[in-house]
Coordinates of C-alpha atoms in Angstrom, one line a residue:
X1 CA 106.8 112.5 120.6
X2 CA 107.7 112.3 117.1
X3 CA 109.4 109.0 116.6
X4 CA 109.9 106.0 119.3
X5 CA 112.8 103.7 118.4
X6 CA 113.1 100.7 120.5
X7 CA 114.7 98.0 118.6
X8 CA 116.2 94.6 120.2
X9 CA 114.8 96.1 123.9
X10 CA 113.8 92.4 125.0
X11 CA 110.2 93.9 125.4
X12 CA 107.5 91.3 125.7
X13 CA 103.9 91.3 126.0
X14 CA 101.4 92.9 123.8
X15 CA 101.6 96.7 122.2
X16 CA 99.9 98.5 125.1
X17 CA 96.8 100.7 124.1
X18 CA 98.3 103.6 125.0
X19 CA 100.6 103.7 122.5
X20 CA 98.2 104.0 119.9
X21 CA 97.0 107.7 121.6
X22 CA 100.6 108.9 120.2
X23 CA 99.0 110.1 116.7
X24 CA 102.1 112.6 116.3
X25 CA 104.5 109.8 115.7
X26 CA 106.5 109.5 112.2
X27 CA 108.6 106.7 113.0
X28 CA 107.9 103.7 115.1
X29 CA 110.3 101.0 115.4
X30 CA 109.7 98.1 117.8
X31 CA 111.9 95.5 115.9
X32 CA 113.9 92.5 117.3
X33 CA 111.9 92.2 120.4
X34 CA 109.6 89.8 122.3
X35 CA 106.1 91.5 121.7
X36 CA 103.5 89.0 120.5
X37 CA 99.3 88.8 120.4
X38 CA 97.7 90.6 117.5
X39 CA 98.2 94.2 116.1
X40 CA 95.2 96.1 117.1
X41 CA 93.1 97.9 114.9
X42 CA 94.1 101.3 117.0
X43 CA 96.9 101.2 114.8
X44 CA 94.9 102.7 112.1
X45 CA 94.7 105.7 114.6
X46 CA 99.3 106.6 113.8
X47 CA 98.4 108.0 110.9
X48 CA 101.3 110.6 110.6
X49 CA 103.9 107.4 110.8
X50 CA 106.1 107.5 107.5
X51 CA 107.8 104.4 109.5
X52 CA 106.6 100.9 110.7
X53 CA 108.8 98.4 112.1
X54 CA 107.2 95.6 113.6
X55 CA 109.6 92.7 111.9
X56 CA 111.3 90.0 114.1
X57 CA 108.6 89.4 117.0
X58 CA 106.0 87.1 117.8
X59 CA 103.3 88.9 116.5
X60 CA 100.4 86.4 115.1
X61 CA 96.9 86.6 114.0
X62 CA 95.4 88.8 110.8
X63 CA 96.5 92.0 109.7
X64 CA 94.3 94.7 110.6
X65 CA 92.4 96.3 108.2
X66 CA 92.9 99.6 109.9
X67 CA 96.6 99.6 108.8
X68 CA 95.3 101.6 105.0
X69 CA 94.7 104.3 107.3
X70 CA 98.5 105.2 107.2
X71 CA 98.0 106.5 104.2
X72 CA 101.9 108.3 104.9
X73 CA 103.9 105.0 105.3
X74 CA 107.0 105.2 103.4
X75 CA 108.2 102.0 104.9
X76 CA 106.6 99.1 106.5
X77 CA 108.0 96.0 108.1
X78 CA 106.0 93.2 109.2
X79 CA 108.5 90.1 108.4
X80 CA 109.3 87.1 111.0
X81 CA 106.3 87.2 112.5
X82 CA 103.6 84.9 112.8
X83 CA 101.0 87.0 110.7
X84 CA 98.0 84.5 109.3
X85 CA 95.4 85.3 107.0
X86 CA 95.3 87.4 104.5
X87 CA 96.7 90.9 103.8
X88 CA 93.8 93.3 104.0
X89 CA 92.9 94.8 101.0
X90 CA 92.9 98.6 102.7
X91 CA 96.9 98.2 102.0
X92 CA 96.3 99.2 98.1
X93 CA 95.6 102.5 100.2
X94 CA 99.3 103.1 101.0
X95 CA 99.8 104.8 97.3
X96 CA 103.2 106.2 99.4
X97 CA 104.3 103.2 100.2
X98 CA 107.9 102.2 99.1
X99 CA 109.0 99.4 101.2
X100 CA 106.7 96.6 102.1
X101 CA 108.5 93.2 103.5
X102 CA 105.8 90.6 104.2
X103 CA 108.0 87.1 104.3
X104 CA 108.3 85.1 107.2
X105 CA 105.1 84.8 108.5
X106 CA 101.6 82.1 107.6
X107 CA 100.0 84.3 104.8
X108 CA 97.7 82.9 102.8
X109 CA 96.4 85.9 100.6
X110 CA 97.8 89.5 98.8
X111 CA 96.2 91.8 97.6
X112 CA 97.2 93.2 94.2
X113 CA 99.5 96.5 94.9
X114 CA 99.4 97.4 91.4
X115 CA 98.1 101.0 92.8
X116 CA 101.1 101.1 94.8
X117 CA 103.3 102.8 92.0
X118 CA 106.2 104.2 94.4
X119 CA 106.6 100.6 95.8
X120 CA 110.6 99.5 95.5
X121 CA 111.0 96.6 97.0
X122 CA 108.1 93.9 97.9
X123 CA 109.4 90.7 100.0
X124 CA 106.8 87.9 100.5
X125 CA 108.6 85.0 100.5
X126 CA 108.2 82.4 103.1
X127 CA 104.0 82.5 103.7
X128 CA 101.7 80.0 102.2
X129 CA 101.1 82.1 99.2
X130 CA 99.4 80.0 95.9
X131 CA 100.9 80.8 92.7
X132 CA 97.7 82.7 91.5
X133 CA 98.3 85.0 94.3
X134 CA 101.7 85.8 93.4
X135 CA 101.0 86.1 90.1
X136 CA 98.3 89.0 90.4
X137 CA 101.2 90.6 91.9
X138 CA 103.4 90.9 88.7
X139 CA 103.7 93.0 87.1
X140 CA 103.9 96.0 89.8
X141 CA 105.9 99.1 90.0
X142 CA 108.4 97.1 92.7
X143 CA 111.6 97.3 91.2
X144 CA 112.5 94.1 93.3
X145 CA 109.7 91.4 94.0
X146 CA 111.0 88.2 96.2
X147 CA 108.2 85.5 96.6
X148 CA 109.9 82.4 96.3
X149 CA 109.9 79.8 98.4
X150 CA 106.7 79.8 99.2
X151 CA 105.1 76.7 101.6
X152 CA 102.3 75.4 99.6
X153 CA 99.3 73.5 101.3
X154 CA 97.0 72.7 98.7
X155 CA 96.6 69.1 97.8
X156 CA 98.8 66.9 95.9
X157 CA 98.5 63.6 93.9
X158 CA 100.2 61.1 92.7
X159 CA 99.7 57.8 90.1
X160 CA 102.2 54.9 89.4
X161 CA 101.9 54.2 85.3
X162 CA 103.2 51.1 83.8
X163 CA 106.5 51.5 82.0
X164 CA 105.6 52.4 78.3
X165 CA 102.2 54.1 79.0
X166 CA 101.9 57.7 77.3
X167 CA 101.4 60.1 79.8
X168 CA 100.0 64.0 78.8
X169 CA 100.9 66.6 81.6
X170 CA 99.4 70.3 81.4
X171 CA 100.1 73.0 83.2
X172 CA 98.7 76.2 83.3
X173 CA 101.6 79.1 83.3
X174 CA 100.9 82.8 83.4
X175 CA 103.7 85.2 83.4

C-alpha cells in the first residue's frame, strides 16, 4: 500500500498502531473525520509519505517530535485540531516541505522554518502564538504567511489618568 485516502469516513478513535507498520505509504489522508488522542511518535516510522493530512479532527496534545523524520513531506496538514504546545523543532528537518498549515489549534510556540526554503504557503493563524514568535518567522521563503488573529494569553494592564496628564507609550516593533 502506497497511499491510504480516507477523508470525511466518520472514523473515530485513535490512529491504530498498526498503521504506522505501513512504511511504504506516500500519501496519507485521514481528514474530516472523528479521530482524536495524540499523534504517536510511530509516525516518525512513514517516512516515504510526501503527503500528510491530519486537518479537521479532534486530535490534541503536542506534536511529536518524531514528525522531522519525514524528511519527504511535500505537504502537511495539521489545521482544526486541538494540537497544544509547541511545534517541535525537528520540523526545520522537512527542507522539502512546501505546504505547512498549522492554524486552528492551541499552539503556543514555532519554530523558525527559515531552513525550509521550498515552503509556499505557511498558515498559523488561530493558536496562541506571541508576536515574537511570529516574528522569527519573517522573513521565510513562504511566499504566503497567514498568522493573524492570533489569541493572546499573556497579561494585560490597564491605568485610569486624569484628563490633561501626559502619558508616553512605547512599543517595541520589529518587522
Amino acid at each position: 500500500v502506497t497511499q491510504l485516502n480516507l477523508r470525511q469516513n466518520n472514523l473515530d478513535g485513535s490512529l491504530p498502531s498498526e498503521l504506522f507498520n505501513l512504511t511504504n505509504l506516500t500519501f496519507l489522508h485521514l481528514r474530516g473525520n472523528l479521530l482524536d488522542g495524540s499523534i504517536s511518535p510511530l509516525i516518525g516510522n512513514l517516512t516515504s509519505l510526501t503527503f500528510l493530512g491530519l486537518n479537521e479532527n479532534q486530535f490534541s496534545g503536542d506534536l511529536p517530535t518524531e514528525l522531522g523524520n519525514l524528511t519527504n513531506l511535500r505537504e502537511l496538514y495539521l489545521q482544526d485540531n486541538g494540537f497544544t504546545g509547541s511545534a517541535p523543532a525537528s520540523m526545520t528537518s522537512l527542507v522539502n516541505l512546501g505546504y505547512l498549515f498549522l492554524f486552528d489549534n492551541e499552539l503556543e510556540g514555532l519554530p523558525t522554518f527559515s531552513a525550509l526554503t521550498q515552503l509556499v504557503e505557511l498558515r498559523v493563524q488561530n493558536n496562541k502564538l506571541q508576536f515574537d514568535v511570529l516574528e522569527n518567522n519573517n522573513g521565510i521563503a513562504s511566499n504566503v504567511y497567514t498568522y493573524s488573529p492570533q489569541t493572546f494569553s499573556g497579561s494585560s494592564s490597564s491605568r485610569d489618568e486624569h484628563e490633561g496628564t501626559n502619558v508616553t507609550l512605547t512599543a517595541a516593533i520589529g518587522g
